[in-house]
CSV table of C-alpha atoms in Angstrom, one decimal:
chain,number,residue,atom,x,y,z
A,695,UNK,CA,19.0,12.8,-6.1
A,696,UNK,CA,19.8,13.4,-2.4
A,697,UNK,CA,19.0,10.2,-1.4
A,698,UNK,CA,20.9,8.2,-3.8
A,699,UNK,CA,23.6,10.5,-2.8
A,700,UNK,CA,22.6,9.7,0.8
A,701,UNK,CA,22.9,6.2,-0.2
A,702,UNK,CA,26.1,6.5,-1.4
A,703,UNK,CA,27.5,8.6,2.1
A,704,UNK,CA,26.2,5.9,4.0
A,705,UNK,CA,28.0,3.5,2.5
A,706,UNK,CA,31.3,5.6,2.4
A,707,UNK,CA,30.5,5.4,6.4
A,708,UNK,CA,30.5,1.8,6.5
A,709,UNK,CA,33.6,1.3,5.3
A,710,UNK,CA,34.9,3.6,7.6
A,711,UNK,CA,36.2,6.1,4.6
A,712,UNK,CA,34.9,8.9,7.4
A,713,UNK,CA,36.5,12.0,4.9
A,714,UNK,CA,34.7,10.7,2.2
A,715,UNK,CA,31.5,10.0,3.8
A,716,UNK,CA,31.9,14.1,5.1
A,717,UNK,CA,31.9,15.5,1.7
A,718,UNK,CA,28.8,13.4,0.3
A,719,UNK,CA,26.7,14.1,3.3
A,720,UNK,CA,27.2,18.0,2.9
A,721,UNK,CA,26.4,17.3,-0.7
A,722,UNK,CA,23.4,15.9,0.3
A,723,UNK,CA,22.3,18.5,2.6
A,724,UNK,CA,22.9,20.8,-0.3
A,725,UNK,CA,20.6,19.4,-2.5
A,726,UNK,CA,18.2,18.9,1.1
A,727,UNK,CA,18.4,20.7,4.0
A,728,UNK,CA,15.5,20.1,5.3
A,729,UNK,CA,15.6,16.3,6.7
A,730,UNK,CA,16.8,15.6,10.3
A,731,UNK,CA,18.4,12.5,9.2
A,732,UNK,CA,21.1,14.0,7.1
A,733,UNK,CA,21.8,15.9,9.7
A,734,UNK,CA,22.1,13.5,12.2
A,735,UNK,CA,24.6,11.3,10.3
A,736,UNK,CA,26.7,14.1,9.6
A,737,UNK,CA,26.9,15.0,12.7
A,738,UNK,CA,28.0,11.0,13.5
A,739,UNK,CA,30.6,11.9,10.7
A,740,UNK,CA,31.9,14.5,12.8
A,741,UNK,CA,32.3,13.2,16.1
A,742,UNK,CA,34.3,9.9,14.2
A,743,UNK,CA,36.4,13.0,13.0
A,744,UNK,CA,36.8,14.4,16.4
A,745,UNK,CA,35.2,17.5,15.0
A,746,UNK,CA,33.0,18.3,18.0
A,747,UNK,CA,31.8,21.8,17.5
A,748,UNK,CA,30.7,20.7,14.0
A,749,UNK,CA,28.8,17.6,15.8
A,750,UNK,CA,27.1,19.6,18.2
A,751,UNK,CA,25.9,22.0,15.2
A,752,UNK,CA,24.6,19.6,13.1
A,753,UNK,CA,23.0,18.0,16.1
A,754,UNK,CA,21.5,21.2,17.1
A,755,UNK,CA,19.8,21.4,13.7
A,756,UNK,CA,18.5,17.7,13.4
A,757,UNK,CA,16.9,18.6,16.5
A,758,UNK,CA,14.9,21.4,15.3
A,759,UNK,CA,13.8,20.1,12.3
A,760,UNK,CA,12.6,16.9,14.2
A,761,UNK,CA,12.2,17.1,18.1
A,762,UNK,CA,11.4,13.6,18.6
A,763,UNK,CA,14.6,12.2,17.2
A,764,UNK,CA,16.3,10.3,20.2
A,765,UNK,CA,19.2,10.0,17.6
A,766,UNK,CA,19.9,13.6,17.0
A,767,UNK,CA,19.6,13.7,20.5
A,768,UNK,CA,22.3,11.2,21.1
A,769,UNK,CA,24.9,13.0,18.8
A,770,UNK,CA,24.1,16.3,20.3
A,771,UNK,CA,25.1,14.8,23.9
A,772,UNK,CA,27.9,12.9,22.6
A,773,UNK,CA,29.6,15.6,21.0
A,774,UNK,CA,28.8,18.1,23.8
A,775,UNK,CA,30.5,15.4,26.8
A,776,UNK,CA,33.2,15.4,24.3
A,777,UNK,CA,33.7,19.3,24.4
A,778,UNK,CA,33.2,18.5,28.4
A,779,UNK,CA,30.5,20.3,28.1
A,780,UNK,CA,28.5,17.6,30.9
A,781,UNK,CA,25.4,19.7,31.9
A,782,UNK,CA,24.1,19.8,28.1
A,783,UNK,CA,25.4,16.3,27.3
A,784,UNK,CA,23.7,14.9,30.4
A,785,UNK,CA,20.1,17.1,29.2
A,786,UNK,CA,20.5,15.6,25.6
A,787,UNK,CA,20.7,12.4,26.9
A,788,UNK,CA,18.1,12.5,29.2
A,789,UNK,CA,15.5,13.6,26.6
A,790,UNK,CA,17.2,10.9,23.9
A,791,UNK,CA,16.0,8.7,26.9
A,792,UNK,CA,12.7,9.9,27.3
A,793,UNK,CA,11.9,9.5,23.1
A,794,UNK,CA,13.9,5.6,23.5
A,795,UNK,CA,13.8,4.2,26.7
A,796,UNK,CA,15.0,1.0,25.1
A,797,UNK,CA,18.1,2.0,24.2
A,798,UNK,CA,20.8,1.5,26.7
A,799,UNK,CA,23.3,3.8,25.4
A,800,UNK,CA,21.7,6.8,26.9
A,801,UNK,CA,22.0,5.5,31.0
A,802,UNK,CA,25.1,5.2,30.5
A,803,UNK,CA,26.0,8.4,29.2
A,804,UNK,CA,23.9,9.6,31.5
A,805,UNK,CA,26.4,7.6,34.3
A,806,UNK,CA,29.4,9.1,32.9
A,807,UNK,CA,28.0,12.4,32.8
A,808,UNK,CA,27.2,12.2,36.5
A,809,UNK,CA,30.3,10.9,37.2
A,810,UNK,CA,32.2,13.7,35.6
A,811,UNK,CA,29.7,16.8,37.2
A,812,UNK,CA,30.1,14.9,40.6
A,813,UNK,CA,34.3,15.3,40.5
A,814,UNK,CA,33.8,19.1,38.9
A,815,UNK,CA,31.7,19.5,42.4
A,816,UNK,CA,34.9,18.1,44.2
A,817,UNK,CA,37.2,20.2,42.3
A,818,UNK,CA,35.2,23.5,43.4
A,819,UNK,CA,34.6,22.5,46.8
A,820,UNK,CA,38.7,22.1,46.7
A,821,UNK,CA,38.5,18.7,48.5
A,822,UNK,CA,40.1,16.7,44.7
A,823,UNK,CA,43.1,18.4,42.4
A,824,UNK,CA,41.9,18.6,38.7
A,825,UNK,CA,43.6,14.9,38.3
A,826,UNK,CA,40.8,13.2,40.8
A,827,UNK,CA,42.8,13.0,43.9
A,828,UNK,CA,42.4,13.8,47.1
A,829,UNK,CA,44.0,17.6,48.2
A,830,UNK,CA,46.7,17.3,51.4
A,831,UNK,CA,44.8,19.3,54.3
A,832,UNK,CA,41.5,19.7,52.6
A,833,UNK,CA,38.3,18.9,54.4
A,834,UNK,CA,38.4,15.4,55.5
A,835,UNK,CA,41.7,14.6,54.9
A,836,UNK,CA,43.7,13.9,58.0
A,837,UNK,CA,47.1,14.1,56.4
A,838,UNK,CA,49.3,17.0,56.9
A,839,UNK,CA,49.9,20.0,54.8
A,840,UNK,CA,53.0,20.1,52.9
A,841,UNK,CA,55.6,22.3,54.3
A,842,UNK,CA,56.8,25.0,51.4
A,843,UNK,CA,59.8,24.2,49.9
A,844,UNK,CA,62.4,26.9,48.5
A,845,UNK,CA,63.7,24.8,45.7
A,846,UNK,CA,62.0,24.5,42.7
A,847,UNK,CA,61.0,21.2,41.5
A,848,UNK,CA,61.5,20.0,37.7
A,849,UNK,CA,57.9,19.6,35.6
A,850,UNK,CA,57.5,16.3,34.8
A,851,UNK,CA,57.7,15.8,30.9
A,852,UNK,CA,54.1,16.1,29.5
A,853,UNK,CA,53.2,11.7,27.9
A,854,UNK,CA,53.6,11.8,24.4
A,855,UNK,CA,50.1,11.9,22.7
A,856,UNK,CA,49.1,8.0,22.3
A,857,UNK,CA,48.1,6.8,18.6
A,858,UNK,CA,44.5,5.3,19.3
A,859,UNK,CA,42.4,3.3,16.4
A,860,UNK,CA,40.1,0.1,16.0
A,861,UNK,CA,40.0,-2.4,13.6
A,862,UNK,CA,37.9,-5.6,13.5
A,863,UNK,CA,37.7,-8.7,12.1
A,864,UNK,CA,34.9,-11.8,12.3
A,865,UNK,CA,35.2,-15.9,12.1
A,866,UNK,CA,32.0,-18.1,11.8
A,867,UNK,CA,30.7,-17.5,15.4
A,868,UNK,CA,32.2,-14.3,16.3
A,869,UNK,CA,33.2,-10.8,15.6
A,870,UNK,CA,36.6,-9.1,17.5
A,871,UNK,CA,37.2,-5.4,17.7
A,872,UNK,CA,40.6,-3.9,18.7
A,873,UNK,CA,41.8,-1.0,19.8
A,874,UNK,CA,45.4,-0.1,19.7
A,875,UNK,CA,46.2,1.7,22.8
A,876,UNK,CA,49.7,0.2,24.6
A,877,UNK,CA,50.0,0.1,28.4
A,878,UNK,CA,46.8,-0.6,29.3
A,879,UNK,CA,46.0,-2.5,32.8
A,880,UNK,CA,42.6,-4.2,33.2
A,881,UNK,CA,41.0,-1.2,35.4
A,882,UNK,CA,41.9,1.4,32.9
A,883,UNK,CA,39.5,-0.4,30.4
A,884,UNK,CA,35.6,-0.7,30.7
A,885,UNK,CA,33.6,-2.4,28.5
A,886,UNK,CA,29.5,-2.7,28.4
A,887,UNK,CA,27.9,-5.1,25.7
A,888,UNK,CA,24.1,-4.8,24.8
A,889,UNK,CA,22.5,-6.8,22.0
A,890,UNK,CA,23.1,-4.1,19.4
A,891,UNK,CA,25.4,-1.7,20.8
A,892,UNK,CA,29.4,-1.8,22.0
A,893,UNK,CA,30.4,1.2,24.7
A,894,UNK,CA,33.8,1.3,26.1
A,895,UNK,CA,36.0,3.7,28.0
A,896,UNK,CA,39.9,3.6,28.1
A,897,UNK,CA,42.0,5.5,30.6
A,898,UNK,CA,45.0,6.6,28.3
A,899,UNK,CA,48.5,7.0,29.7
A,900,UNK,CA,48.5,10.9,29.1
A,901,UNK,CA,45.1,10.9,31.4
A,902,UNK,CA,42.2,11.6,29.0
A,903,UNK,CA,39.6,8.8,28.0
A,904,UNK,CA,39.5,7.2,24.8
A,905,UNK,CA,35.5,6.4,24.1
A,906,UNK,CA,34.3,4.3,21.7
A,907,UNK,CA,31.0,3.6,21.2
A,908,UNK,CA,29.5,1.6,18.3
A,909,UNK,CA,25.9,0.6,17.1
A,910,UNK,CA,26.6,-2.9,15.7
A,911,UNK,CA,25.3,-3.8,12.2
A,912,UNK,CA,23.7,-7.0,14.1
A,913,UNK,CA,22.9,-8.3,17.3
A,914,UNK,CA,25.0,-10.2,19.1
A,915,UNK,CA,25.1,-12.3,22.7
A,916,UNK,CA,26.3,-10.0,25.8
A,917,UNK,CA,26.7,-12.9,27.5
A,918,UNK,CA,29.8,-14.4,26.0
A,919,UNK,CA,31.9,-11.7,24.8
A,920,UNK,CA,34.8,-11.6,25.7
A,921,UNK,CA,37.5,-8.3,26.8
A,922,UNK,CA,41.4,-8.9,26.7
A,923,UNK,CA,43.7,-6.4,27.7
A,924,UNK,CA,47.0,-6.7,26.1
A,925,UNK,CA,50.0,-5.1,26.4
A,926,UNK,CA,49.9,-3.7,22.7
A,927,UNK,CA,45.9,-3.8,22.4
A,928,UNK,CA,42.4,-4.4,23.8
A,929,UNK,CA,40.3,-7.0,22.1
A,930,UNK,CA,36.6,-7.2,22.5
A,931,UNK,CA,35.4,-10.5,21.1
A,932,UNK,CA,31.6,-10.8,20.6
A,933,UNK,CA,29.9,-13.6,19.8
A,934,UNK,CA,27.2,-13.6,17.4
A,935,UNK,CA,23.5,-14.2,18.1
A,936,UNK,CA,23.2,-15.9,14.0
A,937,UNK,CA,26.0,-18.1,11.8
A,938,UNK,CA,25.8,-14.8,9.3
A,939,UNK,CA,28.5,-13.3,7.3
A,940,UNK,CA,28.6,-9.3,8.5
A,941,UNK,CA,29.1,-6.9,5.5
A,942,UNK,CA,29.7,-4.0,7.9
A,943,UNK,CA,30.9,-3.6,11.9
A,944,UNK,CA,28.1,-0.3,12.1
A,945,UNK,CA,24.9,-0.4,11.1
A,946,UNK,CA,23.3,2.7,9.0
A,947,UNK,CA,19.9,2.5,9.3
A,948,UNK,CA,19.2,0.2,6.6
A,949,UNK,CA,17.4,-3.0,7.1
A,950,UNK,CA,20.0,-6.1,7.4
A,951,UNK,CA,20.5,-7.9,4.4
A,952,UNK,CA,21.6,-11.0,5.9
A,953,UNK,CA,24.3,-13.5,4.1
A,954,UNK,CA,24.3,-16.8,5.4
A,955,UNK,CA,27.2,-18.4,7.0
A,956,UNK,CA,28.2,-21.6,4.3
A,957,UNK,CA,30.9,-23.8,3.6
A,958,UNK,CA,31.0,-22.1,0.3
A,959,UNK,CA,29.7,-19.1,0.9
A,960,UNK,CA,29.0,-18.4,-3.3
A,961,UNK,CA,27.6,-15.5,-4.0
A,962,UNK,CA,24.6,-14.3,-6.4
A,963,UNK,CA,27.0,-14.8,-9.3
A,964,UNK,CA,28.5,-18.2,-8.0
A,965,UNK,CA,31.8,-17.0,-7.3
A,966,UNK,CA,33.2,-18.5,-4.1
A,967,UNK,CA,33.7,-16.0,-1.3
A,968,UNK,CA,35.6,-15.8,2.3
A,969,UNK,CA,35.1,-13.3,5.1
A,970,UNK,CA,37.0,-10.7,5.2
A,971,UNK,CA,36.9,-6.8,6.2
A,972,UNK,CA,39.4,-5.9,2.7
A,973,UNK,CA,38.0,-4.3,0.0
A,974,UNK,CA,39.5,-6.1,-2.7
A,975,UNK,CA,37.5,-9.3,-4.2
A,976,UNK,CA,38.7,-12.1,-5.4
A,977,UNK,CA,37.0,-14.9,-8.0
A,978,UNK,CA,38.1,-18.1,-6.0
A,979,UNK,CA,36.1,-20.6,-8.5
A,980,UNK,CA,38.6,-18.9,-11.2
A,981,UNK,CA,42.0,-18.9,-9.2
A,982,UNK,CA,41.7,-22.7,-8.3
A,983,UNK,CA,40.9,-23.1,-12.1
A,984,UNK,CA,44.0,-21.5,-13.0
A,985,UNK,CA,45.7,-23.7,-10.6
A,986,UNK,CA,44.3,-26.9,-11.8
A,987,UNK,CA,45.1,-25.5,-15.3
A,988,UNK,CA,48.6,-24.9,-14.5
A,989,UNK,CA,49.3,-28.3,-13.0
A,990,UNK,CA,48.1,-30.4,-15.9
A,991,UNK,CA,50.3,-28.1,-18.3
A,992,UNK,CA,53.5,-28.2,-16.3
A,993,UNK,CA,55.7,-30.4,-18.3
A,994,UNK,CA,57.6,-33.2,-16.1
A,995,UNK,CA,60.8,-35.1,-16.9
A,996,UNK,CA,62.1,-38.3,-16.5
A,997,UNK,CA,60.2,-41.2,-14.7
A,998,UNK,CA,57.5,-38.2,-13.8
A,999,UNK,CA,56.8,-37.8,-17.3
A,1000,UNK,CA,56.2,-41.5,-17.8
A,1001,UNK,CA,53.9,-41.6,-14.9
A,1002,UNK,CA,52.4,-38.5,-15.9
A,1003,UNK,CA,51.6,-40.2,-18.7
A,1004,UNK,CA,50.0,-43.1,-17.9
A,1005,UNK,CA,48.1,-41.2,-15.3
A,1006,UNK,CA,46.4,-39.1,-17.9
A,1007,UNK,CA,45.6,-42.0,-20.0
A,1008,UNK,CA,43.6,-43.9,-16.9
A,1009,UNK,CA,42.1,-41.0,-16.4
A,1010,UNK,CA,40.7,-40.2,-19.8
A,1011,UNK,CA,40.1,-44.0,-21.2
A,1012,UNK,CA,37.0,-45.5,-21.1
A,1013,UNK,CA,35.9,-48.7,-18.5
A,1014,UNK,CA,37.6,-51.2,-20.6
A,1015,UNK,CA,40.6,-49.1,-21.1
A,1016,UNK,CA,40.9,-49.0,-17.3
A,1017,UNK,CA,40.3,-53.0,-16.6
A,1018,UNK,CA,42.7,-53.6,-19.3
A,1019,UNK,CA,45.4,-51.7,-17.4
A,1020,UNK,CA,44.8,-53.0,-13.9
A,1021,UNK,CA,45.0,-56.4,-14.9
A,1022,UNK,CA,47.7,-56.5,-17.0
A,1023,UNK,CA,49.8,-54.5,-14.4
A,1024,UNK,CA,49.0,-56.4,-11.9
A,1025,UNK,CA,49.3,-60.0,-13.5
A,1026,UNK,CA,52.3,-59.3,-14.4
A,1027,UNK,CA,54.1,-57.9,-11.3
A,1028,UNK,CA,54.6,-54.2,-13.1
A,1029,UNK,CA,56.0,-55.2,-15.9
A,1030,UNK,CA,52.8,-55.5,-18.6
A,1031,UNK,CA,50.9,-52.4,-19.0
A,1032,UNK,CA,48.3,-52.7,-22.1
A,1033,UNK,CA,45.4,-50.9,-22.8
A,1034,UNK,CA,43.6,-53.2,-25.1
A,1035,UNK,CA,40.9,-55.5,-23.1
A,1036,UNK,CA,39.9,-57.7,-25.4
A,1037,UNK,CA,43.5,-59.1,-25.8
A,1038,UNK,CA,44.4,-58.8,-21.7
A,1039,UNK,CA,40.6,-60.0,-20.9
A,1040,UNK,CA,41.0,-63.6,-22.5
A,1041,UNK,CA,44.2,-64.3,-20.7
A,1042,UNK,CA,46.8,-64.5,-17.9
A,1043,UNK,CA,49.2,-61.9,-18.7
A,1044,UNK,CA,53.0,-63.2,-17.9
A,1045,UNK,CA,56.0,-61.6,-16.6
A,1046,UNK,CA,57.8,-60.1,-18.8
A,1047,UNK,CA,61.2,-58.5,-17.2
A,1048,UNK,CA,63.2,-55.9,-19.2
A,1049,UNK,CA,66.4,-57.2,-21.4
A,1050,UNK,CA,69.2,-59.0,-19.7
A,1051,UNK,CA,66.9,-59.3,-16.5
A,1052,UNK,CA,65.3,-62.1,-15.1
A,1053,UNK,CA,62.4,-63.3,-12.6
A,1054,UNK,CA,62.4,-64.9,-9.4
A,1055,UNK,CA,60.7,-66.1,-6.9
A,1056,UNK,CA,61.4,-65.9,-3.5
A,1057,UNK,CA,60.4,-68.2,-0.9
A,1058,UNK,CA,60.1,-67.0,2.8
């Protein structure tokens, strides 16, 4: 019972439903609370959420119910860098590392967490302000102290908070995630590929850092993917290391079922499919039937009726039927158009113009 309903949180996760994949993963540690997993992938659940506490809970206990999980080890340090919390963050990681060395996601956590315990150093030491920069007067800084000044001056307004989410889409060769931050310049964004794993880093206008950090469904080629920085977005465009059809953008664990890249792409039940991240399916075999259904009932008028017509009788007479129609029309410069072959086969069919009408011919 918990692991279908394990099953069924997974998927939830997939399709990025993260509220829904919240409440059947605390089912499922209801019914079992004694696998590491669950814990681990709620804990994943939470830090999508943005629920960090939580993350670093459930990450705690995945840990003790299985110490050499490098993946419990990763959420606990993710959620803890999070809660800039950097010296557990960077001990989570290093141990994650120590369990995986394979996987690259933990250096560079690892590099970020550095980063961020080196500036706290600064801060301290009073040689940065909280914001990075260099202090006028501190240690090693030739530039004069500021003078005080009597008048007050006005706080700056505080940037309103910036909307941030990704989306992604995928073509034959390639798959494309955005993120819709605005404003961004090409050194506020950072970007590291690996074959199975996106990390990136966004310096937001308001002065935090938007990460995102994905384990891809499938592997793809770090060497040609692609980062644009737009004014309205940031694409990542990676290119795919197979011609396969991707069900989801994060794996879950589960072995990849792959779906091969075809011009038709028909499925186990032979209904034509397209790529596409929507939820809602469509029977394409049965919508062009419809079509083609439509278009042979449509009633025509006027000289398209007559054509309409004759077309329909070509196309459902016999060989004889057909032969008997080409040469008459032909013979008789579009003016004959029988159906009967043995009659049009044993002659030369004349011209026969419509009433008060008659042929010429011309000479050039």
């Amino acid at each position: 019972m918990a692991t279908e309903m394990f099953g069924q949180a997974n998927e939830a996760f997939v399709d990025e439903n993260y509220e829904k994949a919240l409440e059947l993963y605390t089912k499922t540690i209801e019914l079992d609370g004694e696998k590491s997993e669950f814990f681990t992938k709620r804990a994943q659940t939470y830090i999508k959420l943005e629920q960090y506490m939580d993350a670093v809970a459930d990450a705690t206990k995945a840990v003790e119910l299985d110490p050499n999980s490098s993946k419990a080890h990763l959420r606990k340090g993710v959620a803890s860098f999070h809660l800039d919390e950097f010296e557990s963050a960077r001990e989570s990681f290093v141990k994650g590392q120590e369990l995986d060395s394979s996987e690259p996601l933990f250096a560079r956590w690892i590099r970020k967490c550095d980063a961020n315990l080196n500036l706290e150093e600064k801060e301290e030491s009073g040689t940065v302000a909280e914001d990075g920069k260099p202090l006028l007067g501190a240690a090693g800084d030739s530039s004069p102290s500021p003078q005080p000044v009597n008048q007050p001056q006005p706080q700056a307004a505080a940037p309103p908070p910036v909307s941030k989410r990704h989306d992604w889409y995928q073509t034959e060769t390639h798959v494309i995630v955005t993120v819709m931050i605005k404003g961004l310049k090409k050194e506020d964004v950072q970007v590291d590929y690996d074959a199975t794993t996106l990390s990136a880093v966004f310096k937001q206008p308001s002065g935090t850092d938007y990460v995102l950090d994905l384990e891809l469904a499938h592997p793809i080629v770090k060497e040609k993917c692609i980062t644009k920085v737009l004014s309205t977005k940031v694409e990542m465009k990676m290119k795919k290391s197979e011609g396969i059809r991707w069900q989801c953008l994060e794996g879950d664990g589960r072995p990849y079922q792959y779906a091969q890249w075809t011009s038709g792409n028909e499925g186990a039940s032979g209904v034509t499919q397209y790529p596409s991240s929507s939820h809602c399916k469509r029977d394409w075999n049965k919508i062009v039937a419809d079509v083609n259904k439509e278009e042979k009932e449509e009633k025509s008028d006027g000289d398209a009726a007559l054509n309409s017509f004759f077309q329909q009788i070509y196309s459902d007479g016999n060989e004889e039927v057909r032969k008997a129609m080409n040469k008459s029309f032909v013979e008789s410069g579009g003016t004959v158009l029988s159906t009967n072959w043995k009659d049009i086969g044993k002659k030369k069919v004349d011209m026969k113009p419509p009433d008060g009408m008659e042929f010429k011919k011309w000479e050039i």
